[in-house]
Short mmCIF file of C-alpha atoms in Angstrom, two decimals:
data_model
loop_
_atom_site.label_atom_id
_atom_site.label_comp_id
_atom_site.label_asym_id
_atom_site.label_seq_id
_atom_site.Cartn_x
_atom_site.Cartn_y
_atom_site.Cartn_z
CA MET F 1 24.96 -21.53 -35.30
CA ARG F 2 23.59 -18.20 -36.12
CA PHE F 3 20.71 -16.19 -34.43
CA ARG F 4 20.16 -11.98 -35.23
CA ALA F 5 16.12 -10.46 -35.41
CA LYS F 6 15.34 -7.29 -35.64
CA ILE F 7 11.77 -5.48 -34.08
CA VAL F 8 11.82 -2.43 -35.29
CA ASP F 9 7.16 -1.65 -35.06
CA LEU F 10 6.92 -0.49 -31.57
CA ALA F 11 3.54 -1.66 -31.32
CA CYS F 12 5.26 -5.29 -31.92
CA LEU F 13 7.87 -4.31 -29.39
CA ASN F 14 5.20 -3.75 -26.30
CA HIS F 15 3.84 -6.91 -26.82
CA PHE F 16 7.28 -8.75 -27.10
CA SER F 17 7.81 -6.94 -23.83
CA ARG F 18 4.50 -8.23 -22.38
CA VAL F 19 5.32 -11.60 -23.04
CA ILE F 20 8.80 -11.84 -21.53
CA ASN F 21 7.57 -9.94 -18.64
CA THR F 22 5.09 -13.07 -17.94
CA ILE F 23 7.48 -15.37 -18.75
CA ALA F 24 10.05 -13.41 -16.07
CA LYS F 25 7.51 -13.98 -13.41
CA LEU F 26 6.72 -17.17 -14.18
CA ALA F 27 10.28 -19.03 -14.81
CA LYS F 28 13.82 -17.84 -12.96
CA THR F 29 15.12 -19.84 -15.57
CA CYS F 30 13.90 -21.19 -19.04
CA THR F 31 15.08 -22.50 -21.95
CA LEU F 32 14.89 -20.22 -25.22
CA ARG F 33 14.25 -23.15 -28.62
CA LEU F 34 14.62 -21.26 -31.75
CA THR F 35 12.81 -22.66 -35.04
CA VAL F 36 13.05 -21.30 -38.43
CA ASN F 37 8.82 -19.69 -37.86
CA LYS F 38 8.80 -19.84 -33.58
CA LEU F 39 10.18 -18.97 -30.56
CA TYR F 40 9.46 -21.61 -27.47
CA PHE F 41 9.66 -20.40 -23.87
CA ILE F 42 10.30 -23.97 -22.13
CA LEU F 43 10.27 -24.64 -18.38
CA SER F 44 10.55 -28.52 -18.02
CA ASP F 45 9.18 -31.21 -15.01
CA ARG F 46 11.83 -30.76 -12.48
CA VAL F 47 11.15 -30.70 -9.06
CA ALA F 48 13.45 -27.81 -8.58
CA ASN F 49 10.31 -26.29 -9.64
CA GLY F 50 8.40 -27.86 -7.64
CA GLY F 51 6.98 -29.27 -10.68
CA VAL F 52 5.82 -27.07 -12.55
CA SER F 53 6.08 -26.88 -16.33
CA MET F 54 5.61 -24.37 -18.57
CA TRP F 55 5.64 -24.25 -23.29
CA CYS F 56 4.91 -20.74 -24.09
CA GLU F 57 5.12 -20.25 -28.17
CA LEU F 58 5.40 -17.39 -30.34
CA CYS F 59 5.38 -17.30 -34.04
CA GLN F 60 8.12 -15.07 -34.95
CA GLY F 61 6.44 -13.13 -38.08
CA ASN F 62 4.26 -11.43 -35.67
CA PHE F 63 6.84 -9.96 -33.85
CA PHE F 64 10.32 -9.45 -35.79
CA ASP F 65 10.79 -7.27 -38.54
CA GLU F 66 14.04 -9.37 -39.25
CA PHE F 67 14.50 -12.95 -38.57
CA GLN F 68 17.62 -15.14 -39.23
CA MET F 69 18.29 -18.61 -37.76
CA GLU F 70 20.86 -21.31 -38.44
CA GLY F 71 20.68 -24.54 -36.40
CA VAL F 72 23.31 -26.52 -35.44
CA ALA F 73 23.01 -28.62 -38.66
CA ALA F 74 20.69 -28.38 -42.05
CA ASP F 75 18.99 -31.39 -40.74
CA ASN F 76 18.11 -30.06 -37.26
CA ASN F 77 17.63 -26.58 -37.83
CA GLU F 78 17.04 -24.90 -34.41
CA ILE F 79 18.77 -23.64 -31.15
CA TYR F 80 18.38 -24.55 -27.66
CA LEU F 81 19.67 -22.32 -24.86
CA GLU F 82 19.23 -21.70 -21.79
CA LEU F 83 18.91 -17.96 -20.19
CA MET F 84 17.38 -15.75 -17.06
CA PRO F 85 14.11 -14.45 -18.89
CA ASP F 86 14.53 -11.66 -16.32
CA ASN F 87 17.66 -10.75 -17.59
CA LEU F 88 15.79 -10.45 -21.54
CA SER F 89 12.83 -8.31 -19.80
CA ARG F 90 14.96 -6.30 -17.66
CA ALA F 91 16.94 -5.30 -20.93
CA LEU F 92 13.58 -4.52 -22.82
CA LYS F 93 12.88 -2.61 -20.14
CA THR F 94 14.82 0.28 -22.02
CA ALA F 95 13.03 0.03 -24.82
CA GLN F 96 9.59 1.07 -24.85
CA SER F 97 10.25 3.97 -26.81
CA ALA F 98 12.70 2.57 -29.04
CA LYS F 99 13.74 2.78 -32.51
CA ALA F 100 14.89 -0.15 -33.00
CA VAL F 101 15.82 -3.59 -30.97
CA LYS F 102 18.23 -6.04 -32.55
CA ILE F 103 18.73 -9.46 -30.70
CA LYS F 104 22.15 -11.35 -31.72
CA LEU F 105 23.23 -14.64 -30.57
CA THR F 106 27.20 -13.89 -29.73
CA ASN F 107 29.88 -15.60 -29.12
CA LYS F 108 33.43 -13.10 -28.06
CA TYR F 109 34.11 -14.77 -24.86
CA SER F 110 31.27 -16.61 -23.89
CA PRO F 111 27.31 -17.34 -25.38
CA CYS F 112 25.54 -14.00 -25.13
CA LEU F 113 22.14 -12.78 -26.51
CA LYS F 114 23.00 -9.68 -27.13
CA VAL F 115 20.17 -6.85 -27.42
CA ALA F 116 20.94 -4.27 -28.93
CA VAL F 117 17.86 -0.80 -28.10
CA GLU F 118 18.25 2.03 -30.80
CA LEU F 119 17.25 4.90 -28.84
CA PRO F 120 15.79 8.05 -29.98
CA SER F 121 17.78 10.94 -29.89
CA LEU F 122 18.02 14.95 -30.67
CA SER F 123 21.48 14.89 -32.01
CA ARG F 124 22.37 13.42 -35.20
CA SER F 125 24.03 10.79 -34.08
CA SER F 126 22.21 7.69 -32.19
CA ARG F 127 21.93 5.93 -29.03
CA ILE F 128 22.25 2.14 -28.80
CA VAL F 129 22.01 0.34 -25.31
CA THR F 130 23.48 -2.87 -25.82
CA HIS F 131 22.51 -5.58 -23.26
CA ASP F 132 24.74 -8.65 -22.90
CA ILE F 133 22.62 -11.37 -21.67
CA PRO F 134 24.47 -14.65 -20.64
CA VAL F 135 22.97 -17.47 -22.50
CA LYS F 136 23.50 -21.55 -22.51
CA VAL F 137 23.95 -23.85 -25.77
CA ILE F 138 22.23 -26.65 -24.72
CA PRO F 139 23.57 -29.31 -26.94
CA ARG F 140 21.78 -31.62 -28.68
CA ARG F 141 21.35 -34.77 -27.15
CA LEU F 142 19.97 -33.03 -24.51
CA TRP F 143 16.43 -31.73 -26.98
CA SER F 144 14.67 -34.60 -25.89
CA ASP F 145 14.55 -32.72 -22.46
CA PHE F 146 11.99 -30.10 -23.48
CA LYS F 147 9.22 -31.75 -25.95
CA GLU F 148 5.95 -30.59 -26.46
CA PRO F 149 4.07 -32.03 -23.31
CA SER F 150 1.42 -33.87 -24.24
CA VAL F 151 -2.75 -32.86 -23.75
CA PRO F 152 -3.03 -34.61 -20.29
CA ASP F 153 -5.91 -37.10 -20.13
CA PHE F 154 -8.37 -34.44 -17.99
CA GLU F 155 -11.19 -35.48 -15.77
CA VAL F 156 -12.95 -31.84 -16.42
CA SER F 157 -11.97 -29.11 -19.24
CA ILE F 158 -13.13 -26.00 -18.22
CA TYR F 159 -13.46 -21.89 -19.79
CA LEU F 160 -12.06 -19.84 -16.98
CA PRO F 161 -13.80 -16.78 -15.97
CA LEU F 162 -12.31 -13.46 -16.73
CA LEU F 163 -8.74 -13.68 -15.68
CA LYS F 164 -8.95 -10.13 -13.26
CA THR F 165 -11.68 -11.19 -11.11
CA MET F 166 -9.72 -14.87 -10.98
CA LYS F 167 -6.85 -12.97 -9.46
CA SER F 168 -8.00 -10.91 -7.13
CA ILE F 169 -9.84 -13.30 -5.48
CA VAL F 170 -6.47 -15.88 -6.19
CA GLU F 171 -4.49 -12.87 -4.00
CA ARG F 172 -7.16 -12.61 -1.39
CA MET F 173 -7.26 -16.14 -0.97
CA LYS F 174 -3.01 -16.33 -0.99
CA ASN F 175 -3.26 -14.13 2.26
CA LEU F 176 -5.32 -16.95 3.68
CA SER F 177 -3.65 -20.01 2.86
CA ASN F 178 -0.50 -21.53 1.42
CA CYS F 179 -2.83 -24.00 -0.75
CA ILE F 180 -6.22 -23.67 -3.37
CA VAL F 181 -8.15 -26.35 -4.22
CA ILE F 182 -9.70 -25.95 -7.83
CA GLU F 183 -12.83 -28.10 -8.95
CA ALA F 184 -15.05 -27.87 -11.52
CA ASN F 185 -17.11 -30.15 -13.30
CA LEU F 186 -18.99 -30.61 -16.90
CA SER F 187 -21.61 -28.59 -16.21
CA GLY F 188 -19.63 -25.14 -16.59
CA GLU F 189 -18.97 -24.72 -12.60
CA MET F 190 -15.74 -24.04 -11.15
CA ASN F 191 -14.75 -23.27 -7.43
CA LEU F 192 -11.61 -21.96 -5.74
CA LYS F 193 -11.72 -22.88 -2.14
CA ILE F 194 -9.36 -22.61 0.72
CA GLU F 195 -9.67 -24.02 4.52
CA THR F 196 -7.54 -22.98 7.41
CA ASP F 197 -8.02 -23.14 11.10
CA VAL F 198 -9.84 -19.73 11.03
CA VAL F 199 -11.75 -19.57 7.90
CA SER F 200 -13.04 -20.68 4.83
CA VAL F 201 -13.59 -19.20 1.79
CA THR F 202 -15.35 -20.60 -1.08
CA THR F 203 -15.83 -18.70 -4.70
CA HIS F 204 -18.40 -20.38 -6.57
CA PHE F 205 -17.98 -19.52 -10.96
CA LYS F 206 -21.23 -20.52 -12.80
CA ASP F 207 -21.73 -21.21 -16.97
CA LEU F 208 -18.17 -20.78 -17.79
CA GLY F 209 -18.88 -23.20 -20.48
CA ASN F 210 -17.00 -26.51 -21.52
CA PRO F 211 -14.69 -26.57 -24.28
CA PRO F 212 -15.68 -28.98 -26.91
CA TRP F 213 -12.46 -31.32 -27.39
CA ALA F 214 -12.98 -33.32 -30.56
CA SER F 215 -14.68 -36.28 -29.72
CA GLU F 216 -11.80 -38.45 -31.40
CA ASP F 217 -9.23 -36.78 -29.20
CA GLU F 218 -7.96 -39.32 -26.78
CA CYS F 219 -7.20 -37.09 -24.23
CA GLN F 220 -10.94 -36.62 -23.59
CA SER F 221 -11.33 -40.52 -22.93
CA SER F 222 -12.05 -39.41 -18.69
CA ALA F 223 -14.37 -36.89 -19.60
CA ARG F 224 -16.58 -39.16 -21.82
CA GLY F 225 -19.42 -40.32 -20.08
CA ARG F 226 -18.64 -38.35 -16.89
CA ASP F 227 -21.08 -37.59 -14.72
CA LEU F 228 -21.94 -34.16 -15.99
CA GLN F 229 -22.36 -32.88 -11.96
CA SER F 230 -19.63 -34.10 -10.40
CA MET F 231 -16.36 -32.54 -9.62
CA ALA F 232 -13.07 -33.12 -10.41
CA GLU F 233 -11.07 -31.28 -8.13
CA ALA F 234 -7.04 -30.86 -7.42
CA ARG F 235 -5.24 -29.26 -4.67
CA ILE F 236 -2.17 -26.78 -5.97
CA ASP F 237 0.40 -24.28 -4.54
CA ILE F 238 -1.51 -21.03 -4.20
CA LYS F 239 1.22 -19.04 -4.40
CA LYS F 240 1.71 -20.94 -8.00
CA LEU F 241 -1.20 -20.39 -9.22
CA GLN F 242 -1.33 -16.45 -8.28
CA GLN F 243 2.10 -15.99 -9.91
CA LEU F 244 0.04 -17.22 -13.65
CA LEU F 245 -2.46 -14.93 -12.52
CA ALA F 246 -0.20 -11.91 -12.00
CA GLY F 247 1.22 -12.01 -14.72
CA GLN F 248 -1.54 -11.58 -17.24
CA GLN F 249 -1.53 -8.08 -18.67
CA VAL F 250 -3.98 -8.78 -21.23
CA ASN F 251 -7.42 -10.57 -21.14
CA PRO F 252 -6.39 -13.98 -23.05
CA THR F 253 -8.39 -14.43 -26.29
CA LYS F 254 -9.19 -18.00 -24.55
CA ALA F 255 -8.00 -19.45 -20.94
CA LEU F 256 -8.88 -22.53 -19.84
CA CYS F 257 -7.78 -24.97 -17.80
CA ASN F 258 -8.41 -28.70 -17.80
CA ILE F 259 -8.02 -30.82 -14.11
CA ILE F 260 -6.55 -34.58 -13.69
CA SER F 261 -8.12 -35.06 -9.97
CA LYS F 262 -5.15 -34.95 -7.78
CA ARG F 263 -2.65 -34.96 -10.63
CA ILE F 264 -1.95 -32.05 -12.34
CA VAL F 265 -4.08 -28.62 -12.89
CA HIS F 266 -3.22 -28.18 -16.72
CA PHE F 267 -3.54 -24.01 -18.07
CA ILE F 268 -3.89 -23.17 -21.44
CA LEU F 269 -3.69 -19.28 -22.09
CA LEU F 270 -4.51 -18.28 -26.30
CA HIS F 271 -3.75 -15.28 -27.13
CA GLU F 272 -3.95 -14.21 -31.24
CA ASP F 273 -0.19 -14.88 -31.83
CA VAL F 274 1.21 -16.73 -28.29
CA SER F 275 -0.17 -19.44 -26.38
CA LEU F 276 0.96 -20.07 -22.68
CA GLN F 277 0.39 -23.52 -21.29
CA TYR F 278 1.16 -24.20 -17.93
CA PHE F 279 0.76 -27.47 -15.91
CA ILE F 280 0.83 -27.29 -11.87
CA PRO F 281 0.54 -30.40 -9.79
CA ALA F 282 -1.26 -31.29 -7.21
CA LEU F 283 -0.22 -31.11 -3.96
CA ALA F 284 -0.23 -34.06 -1.67
CA MET J 1 -32.42 -11.38 -4.00
CA PRO J 2 -28.68 -11.69 -5.04
CA PHE J 3 -27.73 -14.96 -3.46
CA SER J 4 -28.36 -18.68 -4.50
CA THR J 5 -27.09 -19.05 -1.21
CA GLN J 6 -29.77 -18.09 0.80
CA SER J 7 -31.29 -21.09 1.66
CA HIS J 8 -28.17 -20.96 3.90
CA SER J 9 -29.27 -18.77 6.03
CA GLY J 10 -33.32 -19.37 5.96
CA GLY J 11 -34.85 -21.24 8.67
CA GLU J 12 -31.23 -20.75 10.63
CA GLN J 13 -31.89 -18.96 14.01
CA TYR J 14 -29.13 -15.86 13.74
CA VAL J 15 -28.73 -13.27 16.47
CA LEU J 16 -27.28 -10.89 13.73
CA THR J 17 -28.29 -10.39 10.09
CA ALA J 18 -26.91 -7.75 7.97
CA SER J 19 -26.64 -7.44 3.98
CA LEU J 20 -25.12 -3.91 2.29
CA ASP J 21 -25.54 -3.21 -1.78
CA ASN J 22 -21.56 -2.26 -1.53
CA ALA J 23 -19.07 -4.01 0.80
CA ARG J 24 -16.92 -0.99 0.35
CA ASN J 25 -19.58 1.07 2.65
CA LEU J 26 -18.22 -1.94 5.27
CA SER J 27 -14.69 -2.13 4.25
CA SER J 28 -13.22 1.19 4.06
CA LEU J 29 -14.54 2.17 7.47
CA LEU J 30 -12.75 -1.29 9.15
CA ARG J 31 -9.89 -0.37 6.53
CA ALA J 32 -9.45 3.02 8.88
CA VAL J 33 -9.25 1.08 12.11
CA HIS J 34 -6.97 -1.88 10.60
CA PHE J 35 -4.06 -1.55 12.49
CA GLN J 36 -4.02 -4.94 14.99
CA ASP J 37 -5.24 -8.06 13.70
CA HIS J 38 -7.76 -8.33 16.41
CA ALA J 39 -11.25 -6.78 16.48
CA THR J 40 -13.81 -6.65 18.67
CA CYS J 41 -17.16 -6.49 17.18
CA PHE J 42 -20.37 -5.25 19.14
CA ALA J 43 -23.45 -4.86 17.85
CA THR J 44 -27.26 -3.37 18.55
CA ALA J 45 -30.20 -2.24 16.43
CA ASN J 46 -28.27 1.23 16.23
CA GLY J 47 -25.37 -0.73 14.14
CA LEU J 48 -22.41 -1.83 14.61
CA ARG J 49 -19.66 -0.98 15.92
CA VAL J 50 -15.80 -2.03 15.58
CA THR J 51 -12.78 -1.89 18.18
CA VAL J 52 -9.29 -2.00 17.60
CA GLU J 53 -6.56 -1.34 20.20
CA ASP J 54 -3.50 -1.65 20.87
CA ALA J 55 -0.66 -1.41 23.98
CA LYS J 56 -3.39 -0.41 26.25
CA CYS J 57 -2.96 3.19 24.75
CA ILE J 58 -5.31 3.53 22.04
CA GLN J 59 -8.43 2.34 20.70
CA ALA J 60 -10.35 2.76 17.81
CA ASN J 61 -13.90 2.48 16.93
CA ALA J 62 -15.39 2.29 13.50
CA PHE J 63 -19.03 3.03 13.84
CA ILE J 64 -21.43 1.63 11.14
CA GLN J 65 -25.08 2.42 11.65
CA ALA J 66 -28.00 0.38 11.11
CA GLU J 67 -29.12 2.94 8.00
CA ILE J 68 -26.19 2.62 6.28
CA PHE J 69 -27.15 -1.43 6.27
CA GLN J 70 -30.16 -2.44 3.59
CA GLU J 71 -30.85 -4.58 6.58
CA PHE J 72 -29.71 -5.29 9.47
CA HIS J 73 -31.25 -7.38 12.50
CA VAL J 74 -29.95 -8.28 15.98
CA GLN J 75 -32.02 -10.56 17.95
CA GLU J 76 -30.54 -9.92 21.07
CA GLU J 77 -30.01 -6.78 23.16
CA SER J 78 -26.16 -6.59 21.57
CA VAL J 79 -24.21 -9.61 19.98
CA MET J 80 -19.94 -9.46 20.90
CA PHE J 81 -17.44 -11.23 19.16
CA ARG J 82 -14.00 -11.14 18.88
CA ILE J 83 -12.67 -11.31 14.94
CA ASN J 84 -8.95 -11.57 13.06
CA LEU J 85 -9.84 -8.12 11.04
CA ALA J 86 -7.25 -8.60 8.44
CA VAL J 87 -8.74 -12.20 7.49
CA LEU J 88 -12.34 -10.25 7.80
CA LEU J 89 -10.93 -7.29 5.42
CA ASP J 90 -9.52 -9.78 2.52
CA CYS J 91 -12.60 -11.42 2.75
CA LEU J 92 -14.91 -8.34 2.20
CA THR J 93 -12.39 -7.39 -0.85
CA ILE J 94 -12.16 -10.62 -2.01
CA PHE J 95 -13.90 -9.38 -5.54
CA GLY J 96 -10.91 -6.51 -5.62
CA ALA J 97 -10.60 -3.97 -2.93
CA SER J 98 -10.36 -0.96 -5.64
CA SER J 99 -14.17 0.19 -7.20
CA SER J 100 -14.56 -0.22 -10.47
CA PRO J 101 -17.29 2.27 -12.39
CA GLY J 102 -20.69 0.18 -12.44
CA THR J 103 -19.67 -2.84 -10.42
CA SER J 104 -20.36 -2.63 -6.35
CA THR J 105 -19.86 -6.03 -4.35
CA ALA J 106 -22.97 -7.31 -2.56
CA LEU J 107 -22.74 -8.67 1.02
CA ARG J 108 -24.81 -10.42 3.53
CA MET J 109 -23.73 -11.06 6.73
CA CYS J 110 -24.74 -13.53 9.46
CA TYR J 111 -23.95 -14.66 12.90
CA ARG J 112 -25.31 -17.48 14.86
CA GLY J 113 -24.06 -16.64 18.48
CA TYR J 114 -21.51 -17.79 20.71
CA GLY J 115 -19.23 -19.99 19.69
CA TYR J 116 -20.70 -19.96 15.53
CA PRO J 117 -18.31 -18.41 12.99
CA LEU J 118 -19.25 -15.04 11.26
CA MET J 119 -20.82 -16.32 7.43
CA LEU J 120 -20.13 -13.82 4.88
CA PHE J 121 -21.84 -14.45 1.48
CA LEU J 122 -20.90 -12.16 -1.43
CA GLU J 123 -21.87 -11.72 -4.83
CA GLU J 124 -20.56 -9.42 -7.67
CA GLY J 125 -21.07 -9.96 -11.56
CA GLY J 126 -22.72 -13.65 -11.08
CA VAL J 127 -19.72 -15.06 -8.90
CA VAL J 128 -20.63 -15.97 -5.17
CA THR J 129 -17.85 -15.94 -2.84
CA VAL J 130 -18.89 -17.79 0.80
CA CYS J 131 -16.92 -16.76 3.62
CA ARG J 132 -16.68 -18.50 7.34
CA ILE J 133 -14.60 -16.72 9.66
CA ASN J 134 -14.33 -18.09 12.82
CA THR J 135 -15.09 -16.10 15.76
CA GLN J 136 -13.40 -15.78 18.89
CA GLU J 137 -13.98 -15.19 23.16
CA PRO J 138 -13.96 -11.13 23.31
CA GLU J 139 -12.16 -9.41 25.80
CA ASP J 140 -12.29 -6.43 28.39
CA LEU J 141 -12.50 -3.50 26.07
CA LEU J 142 -10.26 -0.59 27.73
CA ASP J 143 -13.08 2.36 28.96
CA PHE J 144 -10.94 5.47 28.77
CA ASN J 145 -14.02 7.31 30.51
CA PHE J 146 -13.65 10.26 28.11
CA CYS J 147 -16.43 12.50 29.00
CA SER J 148 -17.86 15.79 27.65
CA THR J 149 -17.85 17.45 31.00
CA ASN J 150 -14.27 16.97 31.15
CA VAL J 151 -13.17 18.59 28.01
CA ILE J 152 -11.32 21.01 28.14
CA ASN J 153 -9.63 22.00 24.86
CA LYS J 154 -11.99 21.33 21.20
CA ILE J 155 -11.55 22.19 17.59
CA ILE J 156 -14.10 21.04 14.67
CA LEU J 157 -12.07 21.62 11.28
CA GLN J 158 -12.15 19.93 7.33
CA SER J 159 -9.44 16.74 7.28
CA GLU J 160 -7.64 18.80 4.31
CA GLY J 161 -6.06 21.10 6.96
CA LEU J 162 -4.85 18.33 9.49
CA ARG J 163 -4.12 16.32 6.59
CA GLU J 164 -1.52 18.82 5.41
CA ALA J 165 0.09 19.47 8.95
CA PHE J 166 0.36 15.83 9.48
CA SER J 167 2.01 15.18 5.60
CA GLU J 168 4.63 17.48 6.97
CA LEU J 169 5.31 16.77 10.69
CA ASP J 170 8.48 14.44 11.15
CA MET J 171 6.44 11.01 11.80
CA THR J 172 9.64 9.50 12.91
CA SER J 173 9.77 11.93 15.72
CA GLU J 174 8.98 10.09 19.52
CA VAL J 175 5.87 12.28 20.15
CA LEU J 176 4.13 15.08 19.26
CA GLN J 177 2.36 18.32 21.34
CA ILE J 178 -0.98 19.00 19.98
CA THR J 179 -1.70 22.70 21.79
CA MET J 180 -4.56 24.21 21.61
CA SER J 181 -5.29 26.70 24.25
CA PRO J 182 -2.42 29.61 25.60
CA ASP J 183 -3.77 27.91 29.24
CA LYS J 184 -2.02 24.68 30.51
CA PRO J 185 -2.19 21.94 30.54
CA TYR J 186 0.00 20.98 27.61
CA PHE J 187 0.53 17.00 26.73
CA ARG J 188 2.57 14.65 24.48
CA TYR J 189 1.36 11.70 22.46
CA LYS J 190 3.48 8.95 21.32
CA ILE J 191 3.61 9.09 17.73
CA SER J 192 3.64 5.60 16.88
CA LEU J 193 0.41 5.43 18.57
CA LEU J 194 -1.42 8.66 16.14
CA LYS J 195 -0.14 7.12 13.27
CA PRO J 196 -2.71 4.88 12.29
CA SER J 197 -5.22 7.27 12.97
CA THR J 198 -4.10 9.50 9.86
CA LYS J 199 -5.72 6.05 7.93
CA ALA J 200 -9.01 7.66 9.04
CA LEU J 201 -7.58 11.30 8.73
CA ALA J 202 -7.45 10.34 4.95
CA LEU J 203 -10.73 9.54 4.12
CA SER J 204 -12.45 11.72 6.48
CA CYS J 205 -13.66 15.45 5.62
CA LYS J 206 -14.38 16.99 9.17
CA VAL J 207 -12.68 16.13 12.82
CA SER J 208 -12.94 16.74 15.92
CA ILE J 209 -10.00 16.45 18.39
CA ARG J 210 -10.73 17.13 21.82
CA THR J 211 -8.76 16.27 24.82
CA ASP J 212 -10.28 16.47 28.52
CA ASN J 213 -8.59 17.24 31.91
CA ARG J 214 -5.94 14.38 32.15
CA GLY J 215 -5.13 15.21 28.50
CA PHE J 216 -6.90 12.31 27.05
CA LEU J 217 -7.68 12.68 23.79
CA SER J 218 -10.33 12.17 21.35
CA LEU J 219 -10.16 12.11 17.48
CA GLN J 220 -13.51 11.26 15.61
CA TYR J 221 -13.31 11.74 11.91
CA MET J 222 -16.03 11.94 9.93
CA ILE J 223 -16.32 9.65 6.59
CA ARG J 224 -18.67 10.05 3.48
CA ASN J 225 -18.70 6.94 1.84
CA GLU J 226 -19.84 6.06 -1.73
CA ASP J 227 -23.07 6.52 -1.34
CA GLY J 228 -22.76 9.94 0.00
CA GLN J 229 -23.71 8.97 4.23
CA ILE J 230 -21.79 9.68 6.92
CA CYS J 231 -20.36 7.42 8.93
CA PHE J 232 -17.90 8.05 11.95
CA VAL J 233 -14.95 6.69 13.34
CA GLU J 234 -13.02 7.61 16.69
CA TYR J 235 -10.29 7.32 17.87
CA TYR J 236 -8.75 7.60 21.60
CA CYS J 237 -5.52 8.11 22.78
CA CYS J 238 -3.40 8.17 26.16
CA PRO J 239 -0.90 11.17 27.05
CA ASN J 240 2.78 10.26 26.49
CA GLU J 241 3.80 13.09 29.67
CA GLU J 242 2.22 16.31 30.86
CA ILE J 243 4.63 18.73 30.25
CA THR J 244 6.31 20.84 33.19
CA ASP J 245 6.66 24.56 33.79
CA ALA J 246 10.60 23.95 32.95
CA GLU J 247 10.31 22.23 30.23
CA LEU J 248 8.10 25.40 28.45
#
């Protein structure tokens, strides 16, 4: 089992740091899955996480100048590691003006991701800061716990408004209430609602548009033949939604959510080379 | 009309209706008096006064004249209710508290009377937010009985000067002595009571400082809003003690 990678391009490095920062805001610990072409950050549905799950996918070629990996076996050419993304995010903080960043899987005393940051230096000798980030290697028999979640059989799928607008609304609502109701219909309308003893607030969005899911796609079965005006709604933990929005430093090229009434809200945020799926379960 | 929610306010009898093209002209002023979570709103044909008090020793008033609003109607001689100011501020700034160029939040505010909630309709960039904030029984407000004929010291100055002075003061001290004249009496004020007034000071362009013969302090802040209009925030504060000759 071997893994080593290198980023030289500063724009790629900053982009990678942003992605890691986002992940760090969403999950305390997560699984990093490495394949030949892709990196995945996975948080699987566990009660301890409040049932939230995350699936973030990156093409290594868009970030890394060198990327070599050798999985546990030729027929299972993958590596699964458990790590605290915040450690990685902090290691990359020192790398903002780095000449190069090398990441390597090591096993000196215990398994670690070694992040070596080469900083610019005035003298001829280079300055290198290394961080050893402890990781746990996940054995092959547990890999099946980290399968890509299937798109649920939603009732309504809708494009999200500008995340900046949504973020500021959700932040204010979070000051007022612990939970938020998201409701949307197939006419491009979405409402965010909170209600407490003191105040009720509803924000109405319209003309958001509904994504055209391929009609042969079976996941659309609940949406098909649905009354266009009728709202699908789910009440979720407002902190979970706020965390998702707070982590978004760049507006994605596409952002949408799928609602399964009273069960789950499934967010999909697509950037050019990063896709993030986030599942927030409905509260009882 | 920017609001598709117009039907909500049509036909019904509101004792107070007001609209404002830029909700920040209201929220920034309310933030200057937000040191307690509850405020008493008092509306007359002249405009809206929002009062916040603490410890029966300090009172802050924000005045928003009727002319600041694009529309301001009061059906009765006066309308009064108590409201959670923190909640009101979160609602008013639902689309964001900081100003981004070219965007402003339009506001329509309606109140049906005693026992009814305060309704806010906010709109920015085609997105509409409707808020219902429950109101409470107004409490008796302090009357500081501050009368200009009893004023013995008065200074009007540019706020910049006072901001500098306050930034150099040790705000962890217990009391602040304000001396405006070589003649007695001199008074001290609890810094913990004066501290909230620095929020208004930060926004203001001019300030008037007055004390009366009992040592009551009046701070009046002139605040220019984003549209260049002038509003006032006023703080009254009780003295902590009179300084005796022995201490001098």
